[in-house]
Each structure stands twice: as C-alpha cells, then as structure tokens.
XYZ file of N, CA and C in Angstrom:
633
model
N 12.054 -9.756 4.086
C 11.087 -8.671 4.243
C 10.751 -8.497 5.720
N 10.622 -7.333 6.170
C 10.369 -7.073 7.616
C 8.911 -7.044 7.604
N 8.728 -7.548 9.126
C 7.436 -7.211 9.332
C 6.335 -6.133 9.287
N 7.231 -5.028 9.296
C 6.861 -3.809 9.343
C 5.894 -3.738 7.622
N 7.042 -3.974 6.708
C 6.722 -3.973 5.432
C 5.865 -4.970 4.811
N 5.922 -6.198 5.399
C 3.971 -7.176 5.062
C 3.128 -6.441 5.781
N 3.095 -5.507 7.021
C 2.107 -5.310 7.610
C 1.386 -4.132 6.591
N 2.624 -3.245 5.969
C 2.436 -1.933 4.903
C 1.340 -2.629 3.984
N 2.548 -3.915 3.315
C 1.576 -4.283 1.955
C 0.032 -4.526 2.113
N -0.132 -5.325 3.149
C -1.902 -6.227 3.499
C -2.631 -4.481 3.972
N -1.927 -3.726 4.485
C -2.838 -2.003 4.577
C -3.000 -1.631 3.283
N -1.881 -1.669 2.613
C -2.007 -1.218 1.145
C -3.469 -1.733 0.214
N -3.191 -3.001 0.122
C -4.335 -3.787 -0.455
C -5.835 -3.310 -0.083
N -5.890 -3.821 1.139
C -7.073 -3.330 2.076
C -7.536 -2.020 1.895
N -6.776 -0.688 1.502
C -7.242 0.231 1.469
C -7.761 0.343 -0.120
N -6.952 -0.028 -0.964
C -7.080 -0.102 -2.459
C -8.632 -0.336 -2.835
N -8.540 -1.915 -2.220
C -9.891 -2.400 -2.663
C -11.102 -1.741 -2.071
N -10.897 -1.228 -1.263
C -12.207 -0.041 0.140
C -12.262 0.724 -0.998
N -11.508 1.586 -1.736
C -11.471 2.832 -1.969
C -12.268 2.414 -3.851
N -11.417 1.222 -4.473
C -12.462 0.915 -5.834
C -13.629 0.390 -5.344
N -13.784 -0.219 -3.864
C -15.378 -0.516 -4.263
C -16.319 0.083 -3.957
N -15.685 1.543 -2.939
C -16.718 2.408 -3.463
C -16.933 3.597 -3.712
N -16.183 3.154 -4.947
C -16.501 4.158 -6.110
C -15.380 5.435 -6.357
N -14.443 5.042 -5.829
C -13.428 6.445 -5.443
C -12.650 6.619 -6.830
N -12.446 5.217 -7.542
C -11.661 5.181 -8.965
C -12.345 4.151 -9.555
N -12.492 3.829 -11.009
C -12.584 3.182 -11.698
C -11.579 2.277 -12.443
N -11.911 0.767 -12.613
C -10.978 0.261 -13.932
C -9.961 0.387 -13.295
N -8.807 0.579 -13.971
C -7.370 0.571 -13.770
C -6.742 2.285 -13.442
N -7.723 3.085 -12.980
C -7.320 4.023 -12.899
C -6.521 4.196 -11.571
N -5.902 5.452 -11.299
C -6.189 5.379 -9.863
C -4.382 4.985 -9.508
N -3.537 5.307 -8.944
C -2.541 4.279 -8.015
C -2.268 5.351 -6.492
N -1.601 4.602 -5.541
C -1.139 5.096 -4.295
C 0.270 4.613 -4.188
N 0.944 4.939 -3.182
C 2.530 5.262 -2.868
C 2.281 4.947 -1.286
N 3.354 4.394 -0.746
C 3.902 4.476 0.623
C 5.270 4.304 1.040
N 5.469 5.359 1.971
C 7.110 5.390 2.359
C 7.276 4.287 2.886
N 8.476 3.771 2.913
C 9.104 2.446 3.505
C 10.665 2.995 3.829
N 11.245 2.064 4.725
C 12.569 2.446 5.486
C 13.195 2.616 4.668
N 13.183 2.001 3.366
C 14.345 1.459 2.157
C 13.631 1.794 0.840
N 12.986 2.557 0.527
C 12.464 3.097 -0.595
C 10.310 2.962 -0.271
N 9.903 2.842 -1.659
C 8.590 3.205 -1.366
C 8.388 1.950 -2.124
N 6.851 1.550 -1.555
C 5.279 0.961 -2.566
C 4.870 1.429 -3.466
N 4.329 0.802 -4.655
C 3.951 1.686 -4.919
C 2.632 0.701 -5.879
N 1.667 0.869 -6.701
C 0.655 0.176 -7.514
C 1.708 -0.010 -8.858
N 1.326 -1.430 -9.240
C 1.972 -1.538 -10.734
C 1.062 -1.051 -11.262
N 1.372 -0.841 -12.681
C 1.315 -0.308 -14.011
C 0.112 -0.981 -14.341
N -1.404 -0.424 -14.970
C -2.121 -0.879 -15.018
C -3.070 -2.054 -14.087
N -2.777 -1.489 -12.684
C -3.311 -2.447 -12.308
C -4.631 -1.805 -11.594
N -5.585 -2.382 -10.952
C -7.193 -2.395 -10.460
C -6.571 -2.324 -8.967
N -6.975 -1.010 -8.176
C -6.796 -1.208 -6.855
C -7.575 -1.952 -6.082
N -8.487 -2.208 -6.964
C -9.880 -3.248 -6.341
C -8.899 -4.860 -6.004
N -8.096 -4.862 -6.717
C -7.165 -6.199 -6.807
C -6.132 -6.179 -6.768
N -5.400 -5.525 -5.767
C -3.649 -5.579 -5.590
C -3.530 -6.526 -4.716
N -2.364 -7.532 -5.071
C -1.536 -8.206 -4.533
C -0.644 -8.214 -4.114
N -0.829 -8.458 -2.285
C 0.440 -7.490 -1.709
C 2.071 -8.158 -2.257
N 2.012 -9.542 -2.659
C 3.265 -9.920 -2.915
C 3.933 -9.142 -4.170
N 3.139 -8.805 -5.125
C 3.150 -7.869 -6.651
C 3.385 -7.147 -6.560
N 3.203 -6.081 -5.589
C 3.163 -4.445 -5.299
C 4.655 -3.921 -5.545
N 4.895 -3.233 -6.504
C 6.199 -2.615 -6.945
C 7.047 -1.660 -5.725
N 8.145 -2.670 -5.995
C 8.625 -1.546 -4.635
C 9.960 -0.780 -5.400
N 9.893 0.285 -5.175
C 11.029 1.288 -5.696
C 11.967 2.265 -4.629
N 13.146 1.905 -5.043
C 14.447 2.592 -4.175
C 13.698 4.314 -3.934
N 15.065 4.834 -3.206
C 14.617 6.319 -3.128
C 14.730 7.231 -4.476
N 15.113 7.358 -5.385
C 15.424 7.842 -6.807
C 13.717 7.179 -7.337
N 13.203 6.894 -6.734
C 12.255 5.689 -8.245
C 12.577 4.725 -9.087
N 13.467 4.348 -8.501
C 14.161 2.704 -9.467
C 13.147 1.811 -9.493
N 12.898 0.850 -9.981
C 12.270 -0.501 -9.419
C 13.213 -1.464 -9.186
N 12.804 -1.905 -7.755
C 13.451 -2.833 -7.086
C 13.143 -4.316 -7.083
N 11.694 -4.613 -7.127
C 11.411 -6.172 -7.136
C 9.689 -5.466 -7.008
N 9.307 -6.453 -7.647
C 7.612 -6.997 -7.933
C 7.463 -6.211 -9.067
N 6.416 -6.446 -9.533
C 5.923 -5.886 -11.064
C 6.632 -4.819 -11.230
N 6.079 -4.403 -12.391
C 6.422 -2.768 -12.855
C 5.723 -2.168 -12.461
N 6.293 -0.583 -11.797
C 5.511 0.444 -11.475
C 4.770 1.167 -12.298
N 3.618 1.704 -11.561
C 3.120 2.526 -12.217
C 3.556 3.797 -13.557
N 3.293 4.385 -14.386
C 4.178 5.183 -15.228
C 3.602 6.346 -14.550
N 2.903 6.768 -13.581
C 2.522 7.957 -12.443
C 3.598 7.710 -11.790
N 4.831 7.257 -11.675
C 5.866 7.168 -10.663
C 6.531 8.817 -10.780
N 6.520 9.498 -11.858
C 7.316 11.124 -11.422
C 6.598 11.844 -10.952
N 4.899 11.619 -10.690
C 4.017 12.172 -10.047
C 4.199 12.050 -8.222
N 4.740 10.728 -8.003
C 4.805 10.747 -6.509
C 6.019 10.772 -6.010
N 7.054 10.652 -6.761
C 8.570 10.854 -5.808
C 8.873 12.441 -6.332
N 8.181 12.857 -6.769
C 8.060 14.497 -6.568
C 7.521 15.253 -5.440
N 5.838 14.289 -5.191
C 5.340 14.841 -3.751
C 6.290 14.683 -2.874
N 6.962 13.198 -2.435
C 7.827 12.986 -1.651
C 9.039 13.761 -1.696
N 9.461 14.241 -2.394
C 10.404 15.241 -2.924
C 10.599 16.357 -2.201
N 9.200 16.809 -2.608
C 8.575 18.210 -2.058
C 8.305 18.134 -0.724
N 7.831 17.053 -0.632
C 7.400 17.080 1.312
C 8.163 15.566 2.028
N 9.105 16.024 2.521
C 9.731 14.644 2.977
C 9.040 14.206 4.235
N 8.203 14.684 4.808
C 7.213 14.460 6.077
C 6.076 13.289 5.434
N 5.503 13.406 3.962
C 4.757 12.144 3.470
C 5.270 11.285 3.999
N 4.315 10.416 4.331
C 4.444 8.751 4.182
C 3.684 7.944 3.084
N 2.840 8.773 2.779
C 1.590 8.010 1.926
C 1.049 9.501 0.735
N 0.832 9.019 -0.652
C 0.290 9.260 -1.884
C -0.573 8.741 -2.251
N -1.839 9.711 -2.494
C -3.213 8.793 -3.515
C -3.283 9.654 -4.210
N -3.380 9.251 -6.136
C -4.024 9.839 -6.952
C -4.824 8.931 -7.277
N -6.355 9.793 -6.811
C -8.004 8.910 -7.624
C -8.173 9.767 -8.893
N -8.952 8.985 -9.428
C -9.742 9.384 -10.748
C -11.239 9.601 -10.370
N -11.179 10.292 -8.992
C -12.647 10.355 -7.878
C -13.775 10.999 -8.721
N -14.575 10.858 -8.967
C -15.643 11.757 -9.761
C -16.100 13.169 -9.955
N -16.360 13.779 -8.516
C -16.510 14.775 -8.038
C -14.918 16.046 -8.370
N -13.972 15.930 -7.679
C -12.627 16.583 -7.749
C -12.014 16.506 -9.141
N -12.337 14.968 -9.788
C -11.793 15.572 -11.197
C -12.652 15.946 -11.624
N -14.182 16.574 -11.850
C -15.120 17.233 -12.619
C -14.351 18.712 -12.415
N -13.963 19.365 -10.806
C -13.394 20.290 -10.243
C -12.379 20.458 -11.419
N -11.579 19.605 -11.802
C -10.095 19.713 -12.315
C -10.298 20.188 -13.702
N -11.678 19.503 -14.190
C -11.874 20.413 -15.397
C -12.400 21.186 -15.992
N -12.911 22.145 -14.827
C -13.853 22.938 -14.640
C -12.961 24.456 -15.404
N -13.625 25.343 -16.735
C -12.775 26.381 -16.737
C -12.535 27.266 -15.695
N -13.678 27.984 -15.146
C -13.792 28.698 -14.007
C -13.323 28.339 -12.344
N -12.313 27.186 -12.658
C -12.047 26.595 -11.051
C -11.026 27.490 -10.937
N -10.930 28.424 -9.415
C -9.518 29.230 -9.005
C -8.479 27.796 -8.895
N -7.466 28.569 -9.938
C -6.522 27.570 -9.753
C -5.606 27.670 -8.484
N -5.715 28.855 -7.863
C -5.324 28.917 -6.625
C -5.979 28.313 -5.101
N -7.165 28.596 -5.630
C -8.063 27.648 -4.242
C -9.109 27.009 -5.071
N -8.663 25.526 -5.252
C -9.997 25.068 -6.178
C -11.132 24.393 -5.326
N -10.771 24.227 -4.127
C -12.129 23.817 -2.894
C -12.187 24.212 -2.245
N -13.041 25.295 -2.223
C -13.610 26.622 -0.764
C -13.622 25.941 0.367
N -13.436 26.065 1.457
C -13.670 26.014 2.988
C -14.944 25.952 3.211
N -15.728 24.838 2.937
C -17.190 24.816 3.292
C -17.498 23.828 4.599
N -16.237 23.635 4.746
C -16.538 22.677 6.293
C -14.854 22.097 7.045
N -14.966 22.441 8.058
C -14.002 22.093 8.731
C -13.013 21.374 8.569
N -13.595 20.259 8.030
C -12.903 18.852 8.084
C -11.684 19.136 6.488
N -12.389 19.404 5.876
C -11.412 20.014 4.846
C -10.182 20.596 4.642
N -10.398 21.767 5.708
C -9.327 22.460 6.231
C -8.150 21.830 6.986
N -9.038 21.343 7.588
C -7.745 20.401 8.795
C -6.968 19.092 8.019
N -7.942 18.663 6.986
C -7.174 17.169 6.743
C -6.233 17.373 5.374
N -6.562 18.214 4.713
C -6.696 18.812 3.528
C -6.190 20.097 2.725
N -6.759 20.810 3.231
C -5.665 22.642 2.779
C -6.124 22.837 2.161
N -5.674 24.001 2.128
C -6.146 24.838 -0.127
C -5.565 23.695 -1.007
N -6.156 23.651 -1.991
C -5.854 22.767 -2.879
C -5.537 23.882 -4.555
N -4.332 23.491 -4.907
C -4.070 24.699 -5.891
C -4.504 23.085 -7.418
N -4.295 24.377 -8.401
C -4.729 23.397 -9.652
C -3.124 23.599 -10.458
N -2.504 22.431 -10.777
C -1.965 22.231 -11.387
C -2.215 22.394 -13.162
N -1.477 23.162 -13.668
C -1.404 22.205 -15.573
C -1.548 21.576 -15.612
N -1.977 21.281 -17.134
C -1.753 19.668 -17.124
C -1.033 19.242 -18.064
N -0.568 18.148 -17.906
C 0.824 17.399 -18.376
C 0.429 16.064 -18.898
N 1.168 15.408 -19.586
C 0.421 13.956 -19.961
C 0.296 12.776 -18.919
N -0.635 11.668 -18.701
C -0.265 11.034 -17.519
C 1.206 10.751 -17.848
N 1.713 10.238 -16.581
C 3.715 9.776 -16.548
C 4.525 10.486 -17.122
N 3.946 11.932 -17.104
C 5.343 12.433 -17.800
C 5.986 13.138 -16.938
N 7.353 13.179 -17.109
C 8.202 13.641 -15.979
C 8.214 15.273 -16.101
N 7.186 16.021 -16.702
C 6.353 17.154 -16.707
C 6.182 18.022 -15.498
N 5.434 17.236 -14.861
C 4.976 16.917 -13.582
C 5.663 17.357 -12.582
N 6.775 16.905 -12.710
C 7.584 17.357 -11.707
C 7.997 18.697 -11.083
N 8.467 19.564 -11.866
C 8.628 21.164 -11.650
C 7.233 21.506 -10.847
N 6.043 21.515 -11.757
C 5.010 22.017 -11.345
C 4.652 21.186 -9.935
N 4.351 20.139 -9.638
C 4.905 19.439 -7.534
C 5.493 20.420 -6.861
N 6.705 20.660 -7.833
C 7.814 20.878 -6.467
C 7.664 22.929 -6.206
N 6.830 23.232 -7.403
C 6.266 24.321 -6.983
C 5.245 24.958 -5.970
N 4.380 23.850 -5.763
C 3.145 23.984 -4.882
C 3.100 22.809 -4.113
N 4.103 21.709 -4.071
C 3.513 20.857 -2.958
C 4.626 20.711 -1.252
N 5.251 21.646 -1.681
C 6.071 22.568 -0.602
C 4.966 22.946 0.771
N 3.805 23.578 0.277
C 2.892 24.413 0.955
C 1.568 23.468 0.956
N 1.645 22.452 0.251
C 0.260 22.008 0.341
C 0.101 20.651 -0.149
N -0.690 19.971 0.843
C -0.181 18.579 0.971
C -1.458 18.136 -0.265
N -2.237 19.250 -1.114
C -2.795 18.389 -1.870
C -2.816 19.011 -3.165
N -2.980 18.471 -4.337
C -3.223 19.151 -5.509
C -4.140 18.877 -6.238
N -4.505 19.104 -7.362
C -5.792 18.756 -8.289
C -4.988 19.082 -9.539
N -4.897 18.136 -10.527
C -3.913 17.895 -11.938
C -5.313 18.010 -12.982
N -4.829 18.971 -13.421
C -5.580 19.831 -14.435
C -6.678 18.348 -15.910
N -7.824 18.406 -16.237
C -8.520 17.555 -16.248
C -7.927 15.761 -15.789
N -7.875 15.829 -14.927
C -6.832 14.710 -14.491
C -7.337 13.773 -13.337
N -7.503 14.744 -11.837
C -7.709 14.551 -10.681
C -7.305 14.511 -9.825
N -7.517 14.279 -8.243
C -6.620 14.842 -7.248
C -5.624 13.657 -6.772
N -4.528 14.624 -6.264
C -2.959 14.055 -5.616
C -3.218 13.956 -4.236
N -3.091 13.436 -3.381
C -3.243 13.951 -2.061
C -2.266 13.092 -1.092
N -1.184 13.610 -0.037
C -0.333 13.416 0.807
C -0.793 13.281 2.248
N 0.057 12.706 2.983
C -0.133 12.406 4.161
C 0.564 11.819 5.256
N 0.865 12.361 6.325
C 2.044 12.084 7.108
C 1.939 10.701 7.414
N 1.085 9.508 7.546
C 0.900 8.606 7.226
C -0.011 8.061 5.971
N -0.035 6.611 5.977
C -0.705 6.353 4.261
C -2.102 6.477 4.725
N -2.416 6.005 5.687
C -4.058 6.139 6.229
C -4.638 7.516 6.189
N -3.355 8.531 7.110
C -3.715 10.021 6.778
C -3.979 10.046 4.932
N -3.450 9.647 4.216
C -3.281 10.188 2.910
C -4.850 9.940 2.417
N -5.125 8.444 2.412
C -6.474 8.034 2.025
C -7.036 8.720 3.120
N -7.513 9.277 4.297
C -8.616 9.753 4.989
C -8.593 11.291 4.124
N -7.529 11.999 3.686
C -7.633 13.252 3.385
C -8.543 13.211 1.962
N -7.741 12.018 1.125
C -8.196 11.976 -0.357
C -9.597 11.747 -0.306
N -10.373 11.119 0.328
C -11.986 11.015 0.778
C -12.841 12.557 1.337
N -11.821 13.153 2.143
C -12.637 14.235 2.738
C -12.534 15.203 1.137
N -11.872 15.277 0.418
C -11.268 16.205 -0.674
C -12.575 15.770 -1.353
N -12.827 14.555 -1.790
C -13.631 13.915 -2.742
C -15.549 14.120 -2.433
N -15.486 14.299 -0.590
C -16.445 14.155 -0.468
C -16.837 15.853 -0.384
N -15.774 16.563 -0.133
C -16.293 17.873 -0.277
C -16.692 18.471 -1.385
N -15.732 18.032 -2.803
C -16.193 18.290 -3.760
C -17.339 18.237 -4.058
N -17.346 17.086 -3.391
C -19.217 16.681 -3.896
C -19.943 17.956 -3.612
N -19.985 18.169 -1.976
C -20.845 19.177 -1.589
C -20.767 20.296 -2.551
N -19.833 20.836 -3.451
C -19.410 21.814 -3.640
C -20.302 22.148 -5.116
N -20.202 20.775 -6.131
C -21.215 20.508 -6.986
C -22.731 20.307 -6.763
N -23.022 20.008 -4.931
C -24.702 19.674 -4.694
C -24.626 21.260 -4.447
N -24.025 21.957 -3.873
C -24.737 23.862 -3.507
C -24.128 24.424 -4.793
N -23.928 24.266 -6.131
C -23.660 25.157 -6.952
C -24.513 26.230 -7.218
N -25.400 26.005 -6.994
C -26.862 27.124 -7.389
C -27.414 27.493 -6.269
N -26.649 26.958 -4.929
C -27.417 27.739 -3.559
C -26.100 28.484 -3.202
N -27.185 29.942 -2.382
C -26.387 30.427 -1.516
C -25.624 29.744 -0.683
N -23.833 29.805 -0.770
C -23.414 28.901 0.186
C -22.832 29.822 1.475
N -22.606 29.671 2.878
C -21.682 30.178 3.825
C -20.676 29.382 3.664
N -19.505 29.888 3.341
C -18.083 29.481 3.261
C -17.247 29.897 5.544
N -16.880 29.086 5.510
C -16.010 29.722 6.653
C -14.959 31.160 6.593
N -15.600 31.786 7.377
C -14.658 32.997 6.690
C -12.943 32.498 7.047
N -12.359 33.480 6.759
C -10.440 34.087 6.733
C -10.087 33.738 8.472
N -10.894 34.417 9.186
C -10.488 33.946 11.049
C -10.714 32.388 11.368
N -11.676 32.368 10.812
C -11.983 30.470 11.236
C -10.763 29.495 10.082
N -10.698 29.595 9.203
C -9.706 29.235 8.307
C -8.789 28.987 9.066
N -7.732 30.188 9.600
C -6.365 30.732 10.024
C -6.908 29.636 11.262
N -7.411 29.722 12.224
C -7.345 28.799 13.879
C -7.832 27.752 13.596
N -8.221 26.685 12.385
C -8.095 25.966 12.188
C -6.973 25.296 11.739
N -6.440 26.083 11.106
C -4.722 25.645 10.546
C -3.689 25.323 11.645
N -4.137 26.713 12.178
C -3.282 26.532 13.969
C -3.332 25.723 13.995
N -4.459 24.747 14.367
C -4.648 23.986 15.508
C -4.322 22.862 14.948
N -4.114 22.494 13.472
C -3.970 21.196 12.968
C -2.556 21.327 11.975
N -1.707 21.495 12.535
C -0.425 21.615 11.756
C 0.244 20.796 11.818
C-alpha cells in the first residue's frame, strides 16, 4: 500500500466520524467514495461512519469490483456513476443529512433547482442541485438518471432519499455536502419569511469566478 493511500484511508475515517458525530447521518446510514490511482474507497456495507476502519475500508477497481477489505457498500452504482459522469471527482458523500433529505421529500421541491441561491457559499461550493427519481437504495436504477444530470452538476438530491455530493477533492466533497446541508437548513428556518434570493447576475459571476 502506498503512502499516499494510508494517508487517504486515516482522512477517510477522520472525516466519517466528524460528519456522524455531528449529526450529518445516522446509524448505518450514510457512505462516501474516494478516487485512488488504482481504483476507489469506498464505506462497507452497513457500516457506521462514526466507526470506519481504515484497514476495512472496501477498496474497488475502476468498473466497481471489490478488490480487498470488506464488502462494499450496495450504494456502489450510485458512485461509480458520479465518477462516471464527472471524471474530475475525487471524492463522493451520500448523507442521510436531515435538512436536504426533508428537501428530497418535499412534493413542491423544483426538481430542477431544489436549493435557491440564498447565499454565496452555496453557489460556489455547490450548484443547482436538480432532484433525482427515486429508485431503490443499490439499485443499478440509478445510474441512467447520474449520468443525466451529474454531467452539469456536481450535486444531486435522490428523491425521498438524500443528497449526493462530488468534489474535485474528497475534502472538497465533504465541505460542499455540509454547505448543501447547512443551507437547507436555512431554507426550512425562512419558509414563512420573506426571503432575498441572489438574483440571475450575482448567480452567473459567481459561477465565473469559481469554476
């Protein structure tokens, strides 16, 4: 094993357990992905990100094989689809976050923009976020509908499910999946207030500037 790849796993862990303890997924919900020279990371199958073990951590060829450590997750056609779709990923998080999946099962959410532009940080780390169908967890379902919308957008929201989110590194991936999670929030605290959204010009030179 290269160094490169213990240094991946002990980030992997470290971020896992940050992200169940507070509060981002529950239980065994929840897994993440990271590119590697020689295939990806990925969370086994039922496991607590609060408690991954970097020696355990399923590693899978480029196809999604499993290569050595546990069994992967059965969300595995969920992320070598993102990667699929965007070969610039390095890093995949799907949470079971509170806020974004309430979003996911919301009837009235635009499935085209399901988190308004209510703050900067969104935009830049984040994007429009389109709403996927929904499909059963692990089913290779999934896939078509990725490779339809994650071309254009490094994040999605899986229909009562919760959000996908990509990232040119794995740190980018978890910093985006937090800003997604924490905007939602905002989005459920102003439901009943007048909100200012950023208009269409501020949108567009924010994109510029963070491409």
């Amino acid at each position: 094993m290269t160094l490169e790849e213990q240094q991946l796993r002990d980030e992997f862990c470290r971020w896992g357990e940050s992200l169940f303890m507070r509060g981002y997924t529950a239980g065994s919900s929840g897994n993440l992905s990271a590119r590697l020279a020689d295939g990806f990371l990925v969370t086994p199958t039922n496991s607590c990100l609060g408690y991954l073990d970097p020696a355990r951590l399923s590693k899978v060829d480029a196809q999604g094989v499993a290569v050595s450590g546990d069994a992967p997750t059965k969300e595995i056609p969920l992320h070598m689809a993102f990667y699929e779709a965007r070969p610039q990923a390095a890093g995949v998080v799907h949470l079971h976050s509170t806020y974004a999946t309430a979003l996911s099962c919301l009837e009235d959410t635009d499935p085209d923009d399901t988190v308004p532009p209510i703050t900067p940080y969104v935009v830049m780390r984040v994007g429009r976020v389109p709403l996927l169908p929904y499909t059963h967890p692990g089913s290779a379902d999934v896939r078509p509908l990725v490779l339809a919308k994650a071309r254009e957008h490094a994040a999605v929201l899986l229909a009562n499910h919760g959000p996908v989110v990509s990232g040119r590194s794995f740190r980018d991936a978890i910093f985006a999946a937090e800003e997604l999670e924490e905007t939602a929030k905002l989005v459920f605290l102003t439901k009943a207030l007048t909100v200012r959204q950023l208009d269409a010009t501020l949108v567009a030179e924010l994109e510029t500037r963070h491409k």
